[in-house]
GROMACS .gro file of C-alpha atoms in nm:
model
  343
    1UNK     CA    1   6.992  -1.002   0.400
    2UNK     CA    2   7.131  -1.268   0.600
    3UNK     CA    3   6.801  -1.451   0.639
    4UNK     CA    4   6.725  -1.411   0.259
    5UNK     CA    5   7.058  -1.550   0.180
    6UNK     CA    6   7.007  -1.883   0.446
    7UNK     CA    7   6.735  -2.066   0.270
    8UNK     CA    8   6.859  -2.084  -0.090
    9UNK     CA    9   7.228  -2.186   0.097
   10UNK     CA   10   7.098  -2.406   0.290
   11UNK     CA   11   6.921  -2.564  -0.006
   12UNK     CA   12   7.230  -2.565  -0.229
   13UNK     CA   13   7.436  -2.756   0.052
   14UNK     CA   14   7.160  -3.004   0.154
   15UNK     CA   15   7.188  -3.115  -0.202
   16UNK     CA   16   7.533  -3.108  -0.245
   17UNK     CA   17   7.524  -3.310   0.066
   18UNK     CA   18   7.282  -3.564  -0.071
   19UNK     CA   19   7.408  -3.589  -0.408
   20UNK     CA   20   7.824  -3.709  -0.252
   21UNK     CA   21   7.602  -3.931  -0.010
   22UNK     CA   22   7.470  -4.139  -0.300
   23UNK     CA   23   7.746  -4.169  -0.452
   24UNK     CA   24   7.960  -4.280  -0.167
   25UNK     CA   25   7.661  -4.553  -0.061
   26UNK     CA   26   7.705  -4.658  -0.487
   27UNK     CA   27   8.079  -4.681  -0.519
   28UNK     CA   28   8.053  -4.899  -0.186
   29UNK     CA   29   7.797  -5.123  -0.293
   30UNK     CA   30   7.953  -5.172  -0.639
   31UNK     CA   31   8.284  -5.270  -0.456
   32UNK     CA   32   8.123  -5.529  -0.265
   33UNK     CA   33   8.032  -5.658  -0.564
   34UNK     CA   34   8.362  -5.688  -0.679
   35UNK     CA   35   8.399  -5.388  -0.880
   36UNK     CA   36   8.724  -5.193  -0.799
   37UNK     CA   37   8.750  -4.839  -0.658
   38UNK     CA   38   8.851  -4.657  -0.999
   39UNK     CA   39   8.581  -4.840  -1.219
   40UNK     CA   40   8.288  -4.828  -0.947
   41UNK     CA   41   8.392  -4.427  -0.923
   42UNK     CA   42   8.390  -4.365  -1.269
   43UNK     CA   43   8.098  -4.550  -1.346
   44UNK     CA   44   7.918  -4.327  -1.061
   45UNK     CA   45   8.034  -3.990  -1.195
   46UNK     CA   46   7.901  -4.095  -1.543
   47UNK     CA   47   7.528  -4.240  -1.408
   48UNK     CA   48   7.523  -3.916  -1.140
   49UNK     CA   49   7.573  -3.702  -1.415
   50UNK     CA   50   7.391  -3.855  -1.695
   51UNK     CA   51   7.632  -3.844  -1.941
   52UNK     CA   52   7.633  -4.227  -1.988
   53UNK     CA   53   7.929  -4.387  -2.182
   54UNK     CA   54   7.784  -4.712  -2.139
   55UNK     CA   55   7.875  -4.943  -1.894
   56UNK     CA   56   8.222  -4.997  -1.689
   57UNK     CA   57   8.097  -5.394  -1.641
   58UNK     CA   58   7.828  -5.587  -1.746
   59UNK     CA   59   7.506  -5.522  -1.484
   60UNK     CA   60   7.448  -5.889  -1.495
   61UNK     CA   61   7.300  -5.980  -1.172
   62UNK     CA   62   7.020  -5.849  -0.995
   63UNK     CA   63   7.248  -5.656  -0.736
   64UNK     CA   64   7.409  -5.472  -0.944
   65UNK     CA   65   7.075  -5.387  -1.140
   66UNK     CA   66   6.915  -5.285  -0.788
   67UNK     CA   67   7.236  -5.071  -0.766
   68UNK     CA   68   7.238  -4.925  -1.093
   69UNK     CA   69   6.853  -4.820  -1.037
   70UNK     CA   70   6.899  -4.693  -0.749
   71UNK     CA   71   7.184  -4.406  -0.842
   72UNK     CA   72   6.979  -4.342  -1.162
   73UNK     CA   73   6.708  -4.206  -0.938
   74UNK     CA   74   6.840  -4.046  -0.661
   75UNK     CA   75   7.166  -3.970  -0.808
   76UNK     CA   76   7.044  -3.790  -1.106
   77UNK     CA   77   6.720  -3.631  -0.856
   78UNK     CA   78   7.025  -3.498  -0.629
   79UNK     CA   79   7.211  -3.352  -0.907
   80UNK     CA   80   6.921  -3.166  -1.056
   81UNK     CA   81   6.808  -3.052  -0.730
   82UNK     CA   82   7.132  -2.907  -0.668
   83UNK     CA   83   7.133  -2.762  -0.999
   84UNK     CA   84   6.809  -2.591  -0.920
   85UNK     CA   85   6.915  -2.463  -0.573
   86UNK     CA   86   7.293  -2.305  -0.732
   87UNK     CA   87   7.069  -2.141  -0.975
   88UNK     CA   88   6.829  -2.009  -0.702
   89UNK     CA   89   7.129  -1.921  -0.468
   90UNK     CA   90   7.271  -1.677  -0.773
   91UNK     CA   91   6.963  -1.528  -0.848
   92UNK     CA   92   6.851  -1.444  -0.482
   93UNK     CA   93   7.176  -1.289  -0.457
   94UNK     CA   94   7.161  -1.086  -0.744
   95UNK     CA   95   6.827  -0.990  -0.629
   96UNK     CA   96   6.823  -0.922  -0.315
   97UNK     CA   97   7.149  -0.693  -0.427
   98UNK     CA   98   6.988  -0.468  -0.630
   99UNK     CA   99   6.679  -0.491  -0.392
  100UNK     CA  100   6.929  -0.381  -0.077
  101UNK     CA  101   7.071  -0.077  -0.314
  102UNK     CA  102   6.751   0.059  -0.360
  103UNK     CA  103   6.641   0.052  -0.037
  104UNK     CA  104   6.966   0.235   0.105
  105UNK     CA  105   6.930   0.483  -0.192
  106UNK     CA  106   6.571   0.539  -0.076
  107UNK     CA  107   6.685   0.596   0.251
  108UNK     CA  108   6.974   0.845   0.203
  109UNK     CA  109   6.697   1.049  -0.017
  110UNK     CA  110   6.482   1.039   0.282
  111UNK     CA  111   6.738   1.222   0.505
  112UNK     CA  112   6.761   1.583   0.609
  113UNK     CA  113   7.036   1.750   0.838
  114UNK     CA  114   7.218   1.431   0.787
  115UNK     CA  115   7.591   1.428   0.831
  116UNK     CA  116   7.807   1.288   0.543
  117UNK     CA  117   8.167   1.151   0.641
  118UNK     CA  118   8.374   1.073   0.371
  119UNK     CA  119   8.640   0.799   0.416
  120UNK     CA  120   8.558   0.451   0.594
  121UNK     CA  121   8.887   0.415   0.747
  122UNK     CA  122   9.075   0.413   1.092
  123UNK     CA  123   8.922   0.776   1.195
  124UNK     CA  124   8.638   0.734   0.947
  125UNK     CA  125   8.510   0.434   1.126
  126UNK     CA  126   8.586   0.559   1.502
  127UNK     CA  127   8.394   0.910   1.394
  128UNK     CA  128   8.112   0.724   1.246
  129UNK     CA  129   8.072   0.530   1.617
  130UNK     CA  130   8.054   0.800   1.799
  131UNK     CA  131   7.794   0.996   1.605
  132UNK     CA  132   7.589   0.679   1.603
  133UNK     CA  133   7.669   0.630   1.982
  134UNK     CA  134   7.544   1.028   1.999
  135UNK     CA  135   7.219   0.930   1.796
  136UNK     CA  136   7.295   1.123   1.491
  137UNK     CA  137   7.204   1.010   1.164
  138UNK     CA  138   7.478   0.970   0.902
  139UNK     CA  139   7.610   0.836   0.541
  140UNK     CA  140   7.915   0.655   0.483
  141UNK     CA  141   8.109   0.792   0.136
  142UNK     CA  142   8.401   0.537   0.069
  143UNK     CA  143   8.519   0.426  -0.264
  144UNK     CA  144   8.725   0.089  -0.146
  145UNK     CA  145   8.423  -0.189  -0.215
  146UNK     CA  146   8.587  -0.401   0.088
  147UNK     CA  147   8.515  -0.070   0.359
  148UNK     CA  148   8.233  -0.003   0.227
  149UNK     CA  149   8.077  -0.371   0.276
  150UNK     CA  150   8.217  -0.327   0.634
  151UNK     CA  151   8.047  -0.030   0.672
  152UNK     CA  152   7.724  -0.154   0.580
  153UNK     CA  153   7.782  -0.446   0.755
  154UNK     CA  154   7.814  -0.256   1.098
  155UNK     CA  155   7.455  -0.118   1.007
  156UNK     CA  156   7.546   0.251   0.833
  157UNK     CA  157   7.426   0.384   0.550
  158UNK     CA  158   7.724   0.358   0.305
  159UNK     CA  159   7.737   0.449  -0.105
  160UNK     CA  160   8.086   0.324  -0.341
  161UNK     CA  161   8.219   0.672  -0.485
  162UNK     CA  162   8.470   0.895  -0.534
  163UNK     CA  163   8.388   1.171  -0.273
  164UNK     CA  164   8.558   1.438  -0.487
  165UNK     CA  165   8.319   1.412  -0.768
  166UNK     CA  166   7.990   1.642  -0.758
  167UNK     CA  167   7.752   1.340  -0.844
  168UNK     CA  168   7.890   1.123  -0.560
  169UNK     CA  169   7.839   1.379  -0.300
  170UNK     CA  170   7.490   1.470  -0.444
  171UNK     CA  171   7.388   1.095  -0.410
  172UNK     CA  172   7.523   1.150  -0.017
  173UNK     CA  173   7.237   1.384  -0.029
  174UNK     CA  174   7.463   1.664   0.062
  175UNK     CA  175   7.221   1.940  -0.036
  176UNK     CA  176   7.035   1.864   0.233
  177UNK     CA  177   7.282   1.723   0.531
  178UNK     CA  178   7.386   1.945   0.789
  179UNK     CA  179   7.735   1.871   0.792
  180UNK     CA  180   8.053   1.711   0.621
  181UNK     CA  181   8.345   1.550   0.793
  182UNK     CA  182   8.612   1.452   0.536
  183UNK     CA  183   8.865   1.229   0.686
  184UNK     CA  184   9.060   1.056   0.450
  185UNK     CA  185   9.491   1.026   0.493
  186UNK     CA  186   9.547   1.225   0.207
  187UNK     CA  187   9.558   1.631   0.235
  188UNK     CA  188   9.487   1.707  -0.138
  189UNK     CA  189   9.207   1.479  -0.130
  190UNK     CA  190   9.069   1.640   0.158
  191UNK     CA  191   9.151   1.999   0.021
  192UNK     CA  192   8.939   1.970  -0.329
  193UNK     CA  193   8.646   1.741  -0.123
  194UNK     CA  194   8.601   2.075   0.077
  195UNK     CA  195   8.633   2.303  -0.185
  196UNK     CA  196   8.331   2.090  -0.380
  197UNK     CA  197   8.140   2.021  -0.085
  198UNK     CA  198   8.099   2.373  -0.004
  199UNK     CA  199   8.021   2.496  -0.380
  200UNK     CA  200   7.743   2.268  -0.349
  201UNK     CA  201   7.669   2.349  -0.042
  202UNK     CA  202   7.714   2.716   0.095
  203UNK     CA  203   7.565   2.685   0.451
  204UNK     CA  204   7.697   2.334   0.596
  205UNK     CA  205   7.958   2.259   0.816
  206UNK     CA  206   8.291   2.118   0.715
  207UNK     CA  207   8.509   1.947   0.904
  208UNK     CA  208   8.837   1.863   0.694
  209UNK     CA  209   9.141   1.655   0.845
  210UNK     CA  210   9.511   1.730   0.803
  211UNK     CA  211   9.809   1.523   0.810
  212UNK     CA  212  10.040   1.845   0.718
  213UNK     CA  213  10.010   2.184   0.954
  214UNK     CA  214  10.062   2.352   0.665
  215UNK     CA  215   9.737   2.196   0.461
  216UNK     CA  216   9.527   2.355   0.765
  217UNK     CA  217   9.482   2.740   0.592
  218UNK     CA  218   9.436   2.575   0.276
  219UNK     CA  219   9.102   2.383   0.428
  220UNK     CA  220   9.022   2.667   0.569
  221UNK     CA  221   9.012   2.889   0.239
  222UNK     CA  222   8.865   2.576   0.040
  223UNK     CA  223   8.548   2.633   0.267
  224UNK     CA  224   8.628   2.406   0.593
  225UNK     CA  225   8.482   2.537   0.900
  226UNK     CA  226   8.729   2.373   1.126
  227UNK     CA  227   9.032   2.135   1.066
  228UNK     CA  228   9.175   1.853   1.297
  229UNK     CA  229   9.540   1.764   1.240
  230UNK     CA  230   9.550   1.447   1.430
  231UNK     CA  231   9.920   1.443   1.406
  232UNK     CA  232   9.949   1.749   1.643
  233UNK     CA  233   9.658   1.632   1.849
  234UNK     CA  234   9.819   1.327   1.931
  235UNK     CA  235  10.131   1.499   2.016
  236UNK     CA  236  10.007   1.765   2.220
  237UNK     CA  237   9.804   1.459   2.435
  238UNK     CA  238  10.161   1.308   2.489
  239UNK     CA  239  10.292   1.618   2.617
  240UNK     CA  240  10.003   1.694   2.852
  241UNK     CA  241  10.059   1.293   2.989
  242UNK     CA  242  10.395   1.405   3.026
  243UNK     CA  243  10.423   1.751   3.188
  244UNK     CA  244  10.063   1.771   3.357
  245UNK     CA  245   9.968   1.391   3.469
  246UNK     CA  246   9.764   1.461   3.739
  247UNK     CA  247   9.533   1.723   3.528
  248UNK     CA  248   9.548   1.527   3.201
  249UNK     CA  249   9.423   1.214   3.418
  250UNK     CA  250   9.143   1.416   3.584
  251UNK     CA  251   9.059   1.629   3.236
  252UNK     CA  252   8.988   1.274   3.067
  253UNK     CA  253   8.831   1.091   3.357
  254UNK     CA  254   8.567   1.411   3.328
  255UNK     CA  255   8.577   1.420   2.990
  256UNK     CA  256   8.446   1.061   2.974
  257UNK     CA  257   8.174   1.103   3.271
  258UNK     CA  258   8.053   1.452   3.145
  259UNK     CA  259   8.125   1.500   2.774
  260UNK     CA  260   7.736   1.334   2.663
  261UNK     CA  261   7.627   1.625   2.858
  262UNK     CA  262   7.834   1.896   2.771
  263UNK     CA  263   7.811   1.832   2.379
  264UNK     CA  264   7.436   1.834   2.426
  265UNK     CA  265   7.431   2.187   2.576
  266UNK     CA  266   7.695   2.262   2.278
  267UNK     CA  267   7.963   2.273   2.565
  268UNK     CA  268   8.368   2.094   2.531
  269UNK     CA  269   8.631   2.043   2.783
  270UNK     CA  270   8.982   2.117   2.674
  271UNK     CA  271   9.303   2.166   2.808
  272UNK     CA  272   9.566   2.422   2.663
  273UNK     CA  273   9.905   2.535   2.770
  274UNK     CA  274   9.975   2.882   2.882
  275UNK     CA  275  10.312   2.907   2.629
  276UNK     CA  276  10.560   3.208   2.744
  277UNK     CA  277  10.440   3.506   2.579
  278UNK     CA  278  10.080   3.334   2.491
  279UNK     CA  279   9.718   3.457   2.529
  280UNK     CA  280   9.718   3.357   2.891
  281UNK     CA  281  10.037   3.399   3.004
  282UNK     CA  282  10.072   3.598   3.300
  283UNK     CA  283   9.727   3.656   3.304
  284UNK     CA  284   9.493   3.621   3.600
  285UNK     CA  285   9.171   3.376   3.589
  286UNK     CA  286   8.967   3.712   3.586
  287UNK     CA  287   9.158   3.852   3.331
  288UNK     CA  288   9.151   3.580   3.120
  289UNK     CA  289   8.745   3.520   3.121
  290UNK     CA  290   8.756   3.925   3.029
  291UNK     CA  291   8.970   3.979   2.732
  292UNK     CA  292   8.803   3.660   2.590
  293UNK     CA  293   8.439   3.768   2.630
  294UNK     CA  294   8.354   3.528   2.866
  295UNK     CA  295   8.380   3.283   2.548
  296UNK     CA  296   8.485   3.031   2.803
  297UNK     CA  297   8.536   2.921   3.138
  298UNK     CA  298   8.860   2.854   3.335
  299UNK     CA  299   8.752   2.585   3.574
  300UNK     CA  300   9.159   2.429   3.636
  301UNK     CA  301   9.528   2.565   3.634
  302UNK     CA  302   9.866   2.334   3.730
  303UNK     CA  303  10.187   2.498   3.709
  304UNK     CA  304  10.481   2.342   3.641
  305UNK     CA  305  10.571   2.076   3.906
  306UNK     CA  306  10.275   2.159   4.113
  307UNK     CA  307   9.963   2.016   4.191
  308UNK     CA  308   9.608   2.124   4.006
  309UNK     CA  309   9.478   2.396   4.114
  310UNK     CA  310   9.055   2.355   4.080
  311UNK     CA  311   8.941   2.610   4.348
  312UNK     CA  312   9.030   2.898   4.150
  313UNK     CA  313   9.013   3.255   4.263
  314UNK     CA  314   8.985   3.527   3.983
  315UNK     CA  315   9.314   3.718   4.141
  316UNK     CA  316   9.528   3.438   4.067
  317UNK     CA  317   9.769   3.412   3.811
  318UNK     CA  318   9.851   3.188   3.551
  319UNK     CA  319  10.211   3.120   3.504
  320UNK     CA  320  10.385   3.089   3.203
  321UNK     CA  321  10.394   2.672   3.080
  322UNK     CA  322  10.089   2.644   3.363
  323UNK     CA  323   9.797   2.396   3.205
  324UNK     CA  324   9.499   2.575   3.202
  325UNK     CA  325   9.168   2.383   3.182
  326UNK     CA  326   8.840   2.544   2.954
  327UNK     CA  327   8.536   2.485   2.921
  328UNK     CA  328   8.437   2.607   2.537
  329UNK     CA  329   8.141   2.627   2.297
  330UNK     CA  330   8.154   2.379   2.029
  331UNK     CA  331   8.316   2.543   1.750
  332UNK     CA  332   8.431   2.840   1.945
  333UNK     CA  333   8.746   3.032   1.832
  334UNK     CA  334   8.871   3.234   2.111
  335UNK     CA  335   9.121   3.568   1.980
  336UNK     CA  336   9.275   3.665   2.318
  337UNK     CA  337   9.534   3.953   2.366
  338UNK     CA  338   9.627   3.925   2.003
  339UNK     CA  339   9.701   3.546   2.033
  340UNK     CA  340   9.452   3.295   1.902
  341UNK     CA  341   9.353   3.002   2.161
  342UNK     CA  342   9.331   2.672   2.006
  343UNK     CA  343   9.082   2.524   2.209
   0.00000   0.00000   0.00000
């Protein structure tokens, strides 16, 4: 688009260009011939634009005719040049416009096991990076014209629309993607996107976000197969910074080294606190792995005020408010001694 854009622009500004350089070479030589600034000016804009009043002062010597002659021609060639070039500068817009919509509609009808994120914002942008980053193919659905020309313009596949109406989420090709993150800050939003999502859609994954904790069971019975409240995320980060430093540090430092391969074998690192009277309070590493079906894998445990422990034997237990590093299946809910394990 860029490079269609460039020639009629540079057109329409060479002219412009050309056209105030005439006239700035006439209104100097018609001073030197004694004219004043305002007449020699006015006299310019009239000949440059052919609208001809008649003259300002008599053309009476053969200067002034050489002058005169000389903005008729190239004054009034600028002016329709630049004419033609604004009028070729709109048009190639316009075109290339509805050419550029076409091709992005042709190429979101083109896609299969896409994944559809709805809501160009702070997350929205940040979660469409990373799936790009992990090579997955994805559409943008934001209705705010100014995100969704950033989107495009950081190279994604972006539509305008309303991603709780059924024909904007069919033109996101969501019949055929394999799954739907909904992102944007507003819970009820989110809650009715999921519930029409999955009516069109019985077998894709949702992913809905939550500002609220108490929005998360109503994702979850409009259809969403997991939901992310980045509130409590956030806050549970600060309080694993602040109680656990030394195993926070070394859970992200891995996390950041090993998480492209982990999420390719379907594998995620997490770190959850062993709360008194929790699913692996009091528990030993063996014990642990057991009750939960081996659905994960202790590989870390710090207890409070002590250093990590990462040479774990299965006979040792995990104190109550201990940190206890997993490693998880994507997508994995473990149910543990009653208690489920956000992980």
């Amino acid at each position: 688009m860029r490079n269609t854009v460039s020639g009629p622009l540079r057109n329409l500004l060479c002219g412009i260009a050309f056209v105030l350089a005439v006239s700035a070479g006439a209104i100097t030589a018609f001073m030197l011939h004694g004219w004043s600034f305002d007449d020699a000016l006015y006299f310019t804009i009239l000949t440059v634009f052919t609208v001809g009043y008649g003259e300002v002062r008599p053309i009476d010597t053969e200067g002034l005719r050489i002058v005169t002659m000389s903005l008729i021609v190239l004054g009034c060639s600028g002016t329709i040049f630049v004419t033609g070039a604004l009028v070729q500068f709109i048009t190639f817009n316009q075109f290339n416009e509805i050419l550029g919509g076409r091709r992005m509609k042709t190429q979101i009808d083109e896609l299969r096991e896409h994944i559809i994120i709805c809501g160009f914002g702070r997350i929205g942008s940040m979660l469409a990076g990373e799936l790009k980053a992990g090579g997955q193919r994805l559409v943008i659905l934001e209705r705010s014209e100014a995100r969704h020309a950033q989107a495009q313009a950081q190279g994604y596949l972006s539509l305008i629309g309303d991603a709780t109406e059924e024909e904007a989420l069919r033109s996101a090709g969501i019949d055929r993607a394999h799954a739907l993150a909904t992102v944007l800050p507003d819970d009820a939003a989110n809650v009715f996107i999921t519930l029409t999502a999955r009516s069109l859609n019985s077998s894709m994954i949702i992913i809905a976000r939550g500002e609220a904790p108490a929005t998360e069971s109503k994702l979850l019975q409009a259809g969403a197969n997991r939901v992310v409240l980045p509130t409590a995320i956030g806050a549970e980060r600060i309080a694993e910074i602040i109680m656990y430093p030394e195993l926070s540090n070394s859970i992200r430092n891995s996390e950041r080294e090993a998480s492209t391969s982990l999420r390719k074998l379907g594998l995620e690192l997490e770190m959850v606190i062993a709360e008194p009277g929790s699913a692996f309070a009091d528990l030993t590493v063996a014990e642990i792995e057991q009750q939960a079906a081996h659905g994960f894998l202790v590989l870390a445990v710090q207890a409070p005020g002590a250093a990590p422990v990462d040479d774990l034997r299965p006979q040792m237990r995990v104190r109550p408010g201990s940190g206890v590093t997993v490693i998880v299946r994507s997508g994995h809910e473990v149910v543990l001694g009653g208690f489920r394990a956000s992980v």
